[in-house]
Amino acid sequence: MPKEESREVRCAIRRVFVEVWDPIGVMDDPEWPRDEYDGYIGRVFELLVLGGTDQEIVDYLEWAIARMGLDKSRVSLKSVVAALRAITWKGKSDSV
């Protein structure tokens, strides 16, 4: 994947993290840094591009939530995975 396209996909993942995932619940505050979840983008990018399963994405996000010291039961990951799967890029397979 070309560098610019990789950057665009990573930005789209960040938007999903900020607008859909936000397990800490801080993104409604315009003063809160938008890069709060950037440390988790790389692995999700790999899972999406390399064909990881929905369950692998859920498992990783649950791990991330636990790492933050939060209760994973309060976050619906089904909508997060759907939003991540909606990200498109050149060469993306429809079967992924």
N, CA, C and O atoms as a GROMACS GRO file, in nm:
protein
  384
    1MET      N    1   0.085  -0.118   0.000
    1MET     CA    2   0.000   0.000   0.000
    1MET      C    3   0.089   0.124   0.000
    1MET      O    4   0.182   0.134   0.081
    2PRO      N    5   0.062   0.218  -0.089
    2PRO     CA    6   0.141   0.342  -0.092
    2PRO      C    7   0.131   0.418   0.040
    2PRO      O    8   0.030   0.411   0.111
    3LYS      N    9   0.237   0.490   0.072
    3LYS     CA   10   0.246   0.564   0.199
    3LYS      C   11   0.127   0.658   0.222
    3LYS      O   12   0.071   0.662   0.331
    4GLU      N   13   0.090   0.734   0.119
    4GLU     CA   14  -0.021   0.830   0.134
    4GLU      C   15  -0.153   0.758   0.164
    4GLU      O   16  -0.232   0.804   0.246
    5GLU      N   17  -0.175   0.648   0.097
    5GLU     CA   18  -0.298   0.572   0.121
    5GLU      C   19  -0.297   0.511   0.261
    5GLU      O   20  -0.400   0.509   0.329
    6SER      N   21  -0.182   0.463   0.304
    6SER     CA   22  -0.169   0.410   0.440
    6SER      C   23  -0.203   0.518   0.542
    6SER      O   24  -0.272   0.492   0.641
    7ARG      N   25  -0.153   0.638   0.517
    7ARG     CA   26  -0.182   0.751   0.607
    7ARG      C   27  -0.332   0.781   0.612
    7ARG      O   28  -0.386   0.808   0.719
    8GLU      N   29  -0.398   0.775   0.497
    8GLU     CA   30  -0.542   0.802   0.490
    8GLU      C   31  -0.621   0.696   0.567
    8GLU      O   32  -0.716   0.729   0.639
    9VAL      N   33  -0.582   0.570   0.553
    9VAL     CA   34  -0.650   0.462   0.626
    9VAL      C   35  -0.629   0.480   0.775
    9VAL      O   36  -0.723   0.463   0.854
   10ARG      N   37  -0.508   0.513   0.816
   10ARG     CA   38  -0.480   0.534   0.958
   10ARG      C   39  -0.560   0.654   1.014
   10ARG      O   40  -0.605   0.651   1.128
   11CYS      N   41  -0.576   0.757   0.934
   11CYS     CA   42  -0.658   0.873   0.975
   11CYS      C   43  -0.805   0.831   0.989
   11CYS      O   44  -0.874   0.876   1.080
   12ALA      N   45  -0.849   0.745   0.901
   12ALA     CA   46  -0.988   0.696   0.909
   12ALA      C   47  -1.007   0.611   1.034
   12ALA      O   48  -1.112   0.618   1.098
   13ILE      N   49  -0.908   0.531   1.068
   13ILE     CA   50  -0.915   0.452   1.192
   13ILE      C   51  -0.921   0.545   1.312
   13ILE      O   52  -0.998   0.522   1.405
   14ARG      N   53  -0.841   0.651   1.310
   14ARG     CA   54  -0.843   0.748   1.419
   14ARG      C   55  -0.983   0.808   1.434
   14ARG      O   56  -1.032   0.822   1.546
   15ARG      N   57  -1.047   0.844   1.322
   15ARG     CA   58  -1.182   0.899   1.327
   15ARG      C   59  -1.280   0.801   1.391
   15ARG      O   60  -1.365   0.840   1.471
   16VAL      N   61  -1.268   0.673   1.355
   16VAL     CA   62  -1.354   0.571   1.417
   16VAL      C   63  -1.327   0.565   1.567
   16VAL      O   64  -1.421   0.559   1.646
   17PHE      N   65  -1.202   0.567   1.605
   17PHE     CA   66  -1.169   0.562   1.748
   17PHE      C   67  -1.229   0.682   1.822
   17PHE      O   68  -1.281   0.666   1.932
   18VAL      N   69  -1.221   0.799   1.763
   18VAL     CA   70  -1.270   0.921   1.828
   18VAL      C   71  -1.422   0.930   1.824
   18VAL      O   72  -1.485   0.965   1.925
   19GLU      N   73  -1.482   0.898   1.710
   19GLU     CA   74  -1.626   0.918   1.693
   19GLU      C   75  -1.712   0.799   1.734
   19GLU      O   76  -1.828   0.817   1.772
   20VAL      N   77  -1.658   0.678   1.729
   20VAL     CA   78  -1.739   0.560   1.756
   20VAL      C   79  -1.692   0.485   1.880
   20VAL      O   80  -1.773   0.449   1.965
   21TRP      N   81  -1.564   0.461   1.890
   21TRP     CA   82  -1.512   0.377   1.999
   21TRP      C   83  -1.506   0.454   2.130
   21TRP      O   84  -1.587   0.427   2.219
   22ASP      N   85  -1.415   0.545   2.147
   22ASP     CA   86  -1.397   0.632   2.264
   22ASP      C   87  -1.431   0.564   2.397
   22ASP      O   88  -1.522   0.608   2.466
   23PRO      N   89  -1.359   0.458   2.434
   23PRO     CA   90  -1.392   0.386   2.557
   23PRO      C   91  -1.378   0.470   2.684
   23PRO      O   92  -1.443   0.441   2.784
   24ILE      N   93  -1.295   0.572   2.681
   24ILE     CA   94  -1.279   0.657   2.798
   24ILE      C   95  -1.395   0.755   2.809
   24ILE      O   96  -1.430   0.800   2.918
   25GLY      N   97  -1.456   0.788   2.695
   25GLY     CA   98  -1.570   0.880   2.694
   25GLY      C   99  -1.530   1.025   2.707
   25GLY      O  100  -1.599   1.103   2.773
   26VAL      N  101  -1.419   1.062   2.643
   26VAL     CA  102  -1.369   1.199   2.659
   26VAL      C  103  -1.376   1.282   2.531
   26VAL      O  104  -1.347   1.402   2.534
   27MET      N  105  -1.414   1.222   2.421
   27MET     CA  106  -1.404   1.292   2.294
   27MET      C  107  -1.513   1.398   2.271
   27MET      O  108  -1.507   1.472   2.173
   28ASP      N  109  -1.610   1.404   2.359
   28ASP     CA  110  -1.708   1.513   2.352
   28ASP      C  111  -1.648   1.645   2.398
   28ASP      O  112  -1.702   1.752   2.368
   29ASP      N  113  -1.538   1.636   2.470
   29ASP     CA  114  -1.469   1.755   2.519
   29ASP      C  115  -1.373   1.805   2.411
   29ASP      O  116  -1.273   1.738   2.383
   30PRO      N  117  -1.400   1.920   2.349
   30PRO     CA  118  -1.315   1.969   2.240
   30PRO      C  119  -1.171   1.999   2.284
   30PRO      O  120  -1.082   2.011   2.201
   31GLU      N  121  -1.150   2.011   2.414
   31GLU     CA  122  -1.015   2.038   2.465
   31GLU      C  123  -0.932   1.911   2.477
   31GLU      O  124  -0.810   1.918   2.492
   32TRP      N  125  -0.998   1.793   2.471
   32TRP     CA  126  -0.925   1.668   2.489
   32TRP      C  127  -0.847   1.637   2.362
   32TRP      O  128  -0.901   1.652   2.252
   33PRO      N  129  -0.721   1.594   2.374
   33PRO     CA  130  -0.640   1.565   2.254
   33PRO      C  131  -0.703   1.456   2.167
   33PRO      O  132  -0.751   1.355   2.219
   34ARG      N  133  -0.702   1.476   2.038
   34ARG     CA  134  -0.760   1.379   1.943
   34ARG      C  135  -0.671   1.257   1.925
   34ARG      O  136  -0.713   1.160   1.863
   35ASP      N  137  -0.549   1.261   1.978
   35ASP     CA  138  -0.456   1.149   1.960
   35ASP      C  139  -0.457   1.051   2.077
   35ASP      O  140  -0.367   0.968   2.089
   36GLU      N  141  -0.557   1.059   2.160
   36GLU     CA  142  -0.567   0.975   2.280
   36GLU      C  143  -0.548   0.826   2.249
   36GLU      O  144  -0.485   0.755   2.327
   37TYR      N  145  -0.602   0.778   2.138
   37TYR     CA  146  -0.601   0.635   2.108
   37TYR      C  147  -0.504   0.598   1.996
   37TYR      O  148  -0.509   0.486   1.945
   38ASP      N  149  -0.417   0.688   1.957
   38ASP     CA  150  -0.327   0.664   1.844
   38ASP      C  151  -0.237   0.542   1.863
   38ASP      O  152  -0.197   0.480   1.765
   39GLY      N  153  -0.204   0.509   1.984
   39GLY     CA  154  -0.119   0.394   2.010
   39GLY      C  155  -0.180   0.262   1.968
   39GLY      O  156  -0.110   0.161   1.959
   40TYR      N  157  -0.308   0.261   1.943
   40TYR     CA  158  -0.378   0.138   1.906
   40TYR      C  159  -0.406   0.129   1.756
   40TYR      O  160  -0.456   0.027   1.707
   41ILE      N  161  -0.376   0.234   1.683
   41ILE     CA  162  -0.407   0.239   1.540
   41ILE      C  163  -0.326   0.136   1.461
   41ILE      O  164  -0.381   0.068   1.374
   42GLY      N  165  -0.198   0.123   1.489
   42GLY     CA  166  -0.111   0.036   1.411
   42GLY      C  167  -0.160  -0.108   1.403
   42GLY      O  168  -0.165  -0.165   1.294
   43ARG      N  169  -0.196  -0.165   1.515
   43ARG     CA  170  -0.241  -0.305   1.516
   43ARG      C  171  -0.375  -0.320   1.444
   43ARG      O  172  -0.395  -0.417   1.371
   44VAL      N  173  -0.465  -0.226   1.464
   44VAL     CA  174  -0.594  -0.233   1.395
   44VAL      C  175  -0.573  -0.218   1.245
   44VAL      O  176  -0.638  -0.287   1.166
   45PHE      N  177  -0.483  -0.130   1.205
   45PHE     CA  178  -0.447  -0.116   1.064
   45PHE      C  179  -0.401  -0.251   1.007
   45PHE      O  180  -0.448  -0.294   0.902
   46GLU      N  181  -0.310  -0.317   1.078
   46GLU     CA  182  -0.261  -0.447   1.033
   46GLU      C  183  -0.374  -0.548   1.020
   46GLU      O  184  -0.383  -0.620   0.920
   47LEU      N  185  -0.461  -0.553   1.120
   47LEU     CA  186  -0.572  -0.648   1.116
   47LEU      C  187  -0.664  -0.622   0.997
   47LEU      O  188  -0.707  -0.715   0.930
   48LEU      N  189  -0.692  -0.495   0.972
   48LEU     CA  190  -0.780  -0.462   0.859
   48LEU      C  191  -0.715  -0.496   0.725
   48LEU      O  192  -0.776  -0.562   0.641
   49VAL      N  193  -0.592  -0.453   0.706
   49VAL     CA  194  -0.526  -0.468   0.578
   49VAL      C  195  -0.485  -0.613   0.550
   49VAL      O  196  -0.488  -0.658   0.436
   50LEU      N  197  -0.448  -0.685   0.654
   50LEU     CA  198  -0.401  -0.822   0.635
   50LEU      C  199  -0.513  -0.925   0.646
   50LEU      O  200  -0.488  -1.046   0.640
   51GLY      N  201  -0.637  -0.878   0.664
   51GLY     CA  202  -0.750  -0.970   0.663
   51GLY      C  203  -0.783  -1.034   0.796
   51GLY      O  204  -0.834  -1.145   0.801
   52GLY      N  205  -0.754  -0.965   0.906
   52GLY     CA  206  -0.791  -1.016   1.037
   52GLY      C  207  -0.942  -1.031   1.048
   52GLY      O  208  -1.018  -0.962   0.980
   53THR      N  209  -0.984  -1.121   1.133
   53THR     CA  210  -1.127  -1.145   1.152
   53THR      C  211  -1.188  -1.039   1.244
   53THR      O  212  -1.117  -0.967   1.315
   54ASP      N  213  -1.318  -1.030   1.241
   54ASP     CA  214  -1.388  -0.940   1.333
   54ASP      C  215  -1.353  -0.976   1.477
   54ASP      O  216  -1.331  -0.887   1.560
   55GLN      N  217  -1.347  -1.105   1.507
   55GLN     CA  218  -1.316  -1.148   1.643
   55GLN      C  219  -1.175  -1.106   1.684
   55GLN      O  220  -1.153  -1.071   1.800
   56GLU      N  221  -1.080  -1.109   1.592
   56GLU     CA  222  -0.944  -1.064   1.624
   56GLU      C  223  -0.944  -0.914   1.656
   56GLU      O  224  -0.873  -0.869   1.746
   57ILE      N  225  -1.023  -0.838   1.583
   57ILE     CA  226  -1.033  -0.694   1.610
   57ILE      C  227  -1.096  -0.672   1.747
   57ILE      O  228  -1.047  -0.592   1.826
   58VAL      N  229  -1.205  -0.743   1.774
   58VAL     CA  230  -1.273  -0.732   1.904
   58VAL      C  231  -1.176  -0.770   2.016
   58VAL      O  232  -1.166  -0.699   2.116
   59ASP      N  233  -1.107  -0.882   1.999
   59ASP     CA  234  -1.012  -0.926   2.103
   59ASP      C  235  -0.906  -0.819   2.130
   59ASP      O  236  -0.872  -0.792   2.245
   60TYR      N  237  -0.855  -0.758   2.023
   60TYR     CA  238  -0.753  -0.655   2.042
   60TYR      C  239  -0.810  -0.531   2.112
   60TYR      O  240  -0.748  -0.477   2.204
   61LEU      N  241  -0.928  -0.488   2.070
   61LEU     CA  242  -0.989  -0.371   2.134
   61LEU      C  243  -1.024  -0.400   2.279
   61LEU      O  244  -1.011  -0.312   2.364
   62GLU      N  245  -1.068  -0.522   2.309
   62GLU     CA  246  -1.095  -0.558   2.449
   62GLU      C  247  -0.966  -0.556   2.530
   62GLU      O  248  -0.965  -0.511   2.645
   63TRP      N  249  -0.857  -0.604   2.470
   63TRP     CA  250  -0.728  -0.598   2.537
   63TRP      C  251  -0.690  -0.452   2.565
   63TRP      O  252  -0.644  -0.419   2.674
   64ALA      N  253  -0.710  -0.365   2.465
   64ALA     CA  254  -0.676  -0.224   2.480
   64ALA      C  255  -0.759  -0.160   2.591
   64ALA      O  256  -0.708  -0.082   2.672
   65ILE      N  257  -0.887  -0.192   2.594
   65ILE     CA  258  -0.976  -0.137   2.697
   65ILE      C  259  -0.930  -0.183   2.836
   65ILE      O  260  -0.924  -0.103   2.929
   66ALA      N  261  -0.897  -0.311   2.849
   66ALA     CA  262  -0.849  -0.363   2.977
   66ALA      C  263  -0.717  -0.296   3.016
   66ALA      O  264  -0.693  -0.266   3.133
   67ARG      N  265  -0.632  -0.272   2.917
   67ARG     CA  266  -0.503  -0.205   2.941
   67ARG      C  267  -0.524  -0.064   2.995
   67ARG      O  268  -0.443  -0.013   3.073
   68MET      N  269  -0.633   0.000   2.953
   68MET     CA  270  -0.666   0.133   3.002
   68MET      C  271  -0.728   0.128   3.141
   68MET      O  272  -0.753   0.231   3.203
   69GLY      N  273  -0.753   0.007   3.190
   69GLY     CA  274  -0.813  -0.009   3.322
   69GLY      C  275  -0.963   0.011   3.323
   69GLY      O  276  -1.021   0.044   3.427
   70LEU      N  277  -1.026  -0.009   3.208
   70LEU     CA  278  -1.170   0.014   3.197
   70LEU      C  279  -1.245  -0.118   3.189
   70LEU      O  280  -1.188  -0.223   3.161
   71ASP      N  281  -1.374  -0.109   3.214
   71ASP     CA  282  -1.463  -0.224   3.204
   71ASP      C  283  -1.507  -0.237   3.058
   71ASP      O  284  -1.573  -0.148   3.005
   72LYS      N  285  -1.470  -0.347   2.995
   72LYS     CA  286  -1.502  -0.365   2.854
   72LYS      C  287  -1.651  -0.382   2.826
   72LYS      O  288  -1.695  -0.366   2.713
   73SER      N  289  -1.728  -0.415   2.927
   73SER     CA  290  -1.871  -0.440   2.905
   73SER      C  291  -1.949  -0.314   2.871
   73SER      O  292  -2.061  -0.323   2.819
   74ARG      N  293  -1.893  -0.196   2.899
   74ARG     CA  294  -1.969  -0.073   2.873
   74ARG      C  295  -1.950  -0.020   2.731
   74ARG      O  296  -2.010   0.081   2.694
   75VAL      N  297  -1.867  -0.088   2.651
   75VAL     CA  298  -1.839  -0.042   2.515
   75VAL      C  299  -1.889  -0.145   2.415
   75VAL      O  300  -1.851  -0.261   2.421
   76SER      N  301  -1.975  -0.103   2.322
   76SER     CA  302  -2.023  -0.192   2.217
   76SER      C  303  -1.921  -0.196   2.105
   76SER      O  304  -1.897  -0.096   2.037
   77LEU      N  305  -1.861  -0.310   2.086
   77LEU     CA  306  -1.757  -0.322   1.984
   77LEU      C  307  -1.814  -0.360   1.848
   77LEU      O  308  -1.745  -0.349   1.747
   78LYS      N  309  -1.939  -0.404   1.844
   78LYS     CA  310  -2.001  -0.439   1.716
   78LYS      C  311  -2.006  -0.317   1.624
   78LYS      O  312  -1.975  -0.328   1.505
   79SER      N  313  -2.045  -0.204   1.677
   79SER     CA  314  -2.053  -0.082   1.595
   79SER      C  315  -1.913  -0.032   1.558
   79SER      O  316  -1.894   0.026   1.451
   80VAL      N  317  -1.816  -0.054   1.645
   80VAL     CA  318  -1.679  -0.014   1.616
   80VAL      C  319  -1.623  -0.097   1.500
   80VAL      O  320  -1.564  -0.043   1.406
   81VAL      N  321  -1.643  -0.228   1.507
   81VAL     CA  322  -1.594  -0.316   1.400
   81VAL      C  323  -1.663  -0.281   1.268
   81VAL      O  324  -1.598  -0.277   1.164
   82ALA      N  325  -1.794  -0.255   1.272
   82ALA     CA  326  -1.867  -0.218   1.150
   82ALA      C  327  -1.809  -0.090   1.090
   82ALA      O  328  -1.792  -0.080   0.968
   83ALA      N  329  -1.780   0.008   1.174
   83ALA     CA  330  -1.723   0.134   1.124
   83ALA      C  331  -1.583   0.113   1.068
   83ALA      O  332  -1.546   0.173   0.967
   84LEU      N  333  -1.505   0.028   1.133
   84LEU     CA  334  -1.371  -0.002   1.082
   84LEU      C  335  -1.380  -0.075   0.948
   84LEU      O  336  -1.303  -0.047   0.856
   85ARG      N  337  -1.472  -0.168   0.936
   85ARG     CA  338  -1.489  -0.244   0.812
   85ARG      C  339  -1.538  -0.154   0.698
   85ARG      O  340  -1.518  -0.187   0.581
   86ALA      N  341  -1.601  -0.044   0.730
   86ALA     CA  342  -1.651   0.049   0.628
   86ALA      C  343  -1.539   0.133   0.566
   86ALA      O  344  -1.560   0.197   0.463
   87ILE      N  345  -1.422   0.132   0.627
   87ILE     CA  346  -1.308   0.206   0.572
   87ILE      C  347  -1.266   0.138   0.442
   87ILE      O  348  -1.250   0.016   0.436
   88THR      N  349  -1.248   0.218   0.339
   88THR     CA  350  -1.208   0.162   0.210
   88THR      C  351  -1.068   0.209   0.170
   88THR      O  352  -1.021   0.314   0.215
   89TRP      N  353  -1.005   0.132   0.086
   89TRP     CA  354  -0.877   0.167   0.028
   89TRP      C  355  -0.864   0.090  -0.103
   89TRP      O  356  -0.930  -0.011  -0.125
   90LYS      N  357  -0.778   0.140  -0.187
   90LYS     CA  358  -0.755   0.077  -0.317
   90LYS      C  359  -0.706  -0.066  -0.297
   90LYS      O  360  -0.612  -0.090  -0.220
   91GLY      N  361  -0.769  -0.159  -0.364
   91GLY     CA  362  -0.727  -0.299  -0.352
   91GLY      C  363  -0.791  -0.372  -0.238
   91GLY      O  364  -0.760  -0.489  -0.215
   92LYS      N  365  -0.880  -0.308  -0.164
   92LYS     CA  366  -0.948  -0.375  -0.054
   92LYS      C  367  -1.039  -0.482  -0.111
   92LYS      O  368  -1.116  -0.456  -0.204
   93SER      N  369  -1.031  -0.600  -0.055
   93SER     CA  370  -1.116  -0.710  -0.099
   93SER      C  371  -1.253  -0.697  -0.034
   93SER      O  372  -1.263  -0.665   0.084
   94ASP      N  373  -1.358  -0.721  -0.112
   94ASP     CA  374  -1.493  -0.716  -0.057
   94ASP      C  375  -1.520  -0.828   0.041
   94ASP      O  376  -1.612  -0.819   0.124
   95SER      N  377  -1.441  -0.934   0.033
   95SER     CA  378  -1.463  -1.049   0.120
   95SER      C  379  -1.402  -1.031   0.257
   95SER      O  380  -1.428  -1.112   0.346
   96VAL      N  381  -1.320  -0.928   0.277
   96VAL     CA  382  -1.256  -0.904   0.407
   96VAL      C  383  -1.353  -0.837   0.500
   96VAL      O  384  -1.319  -0.808   0.614
   0.00000   0.00000   0.00000
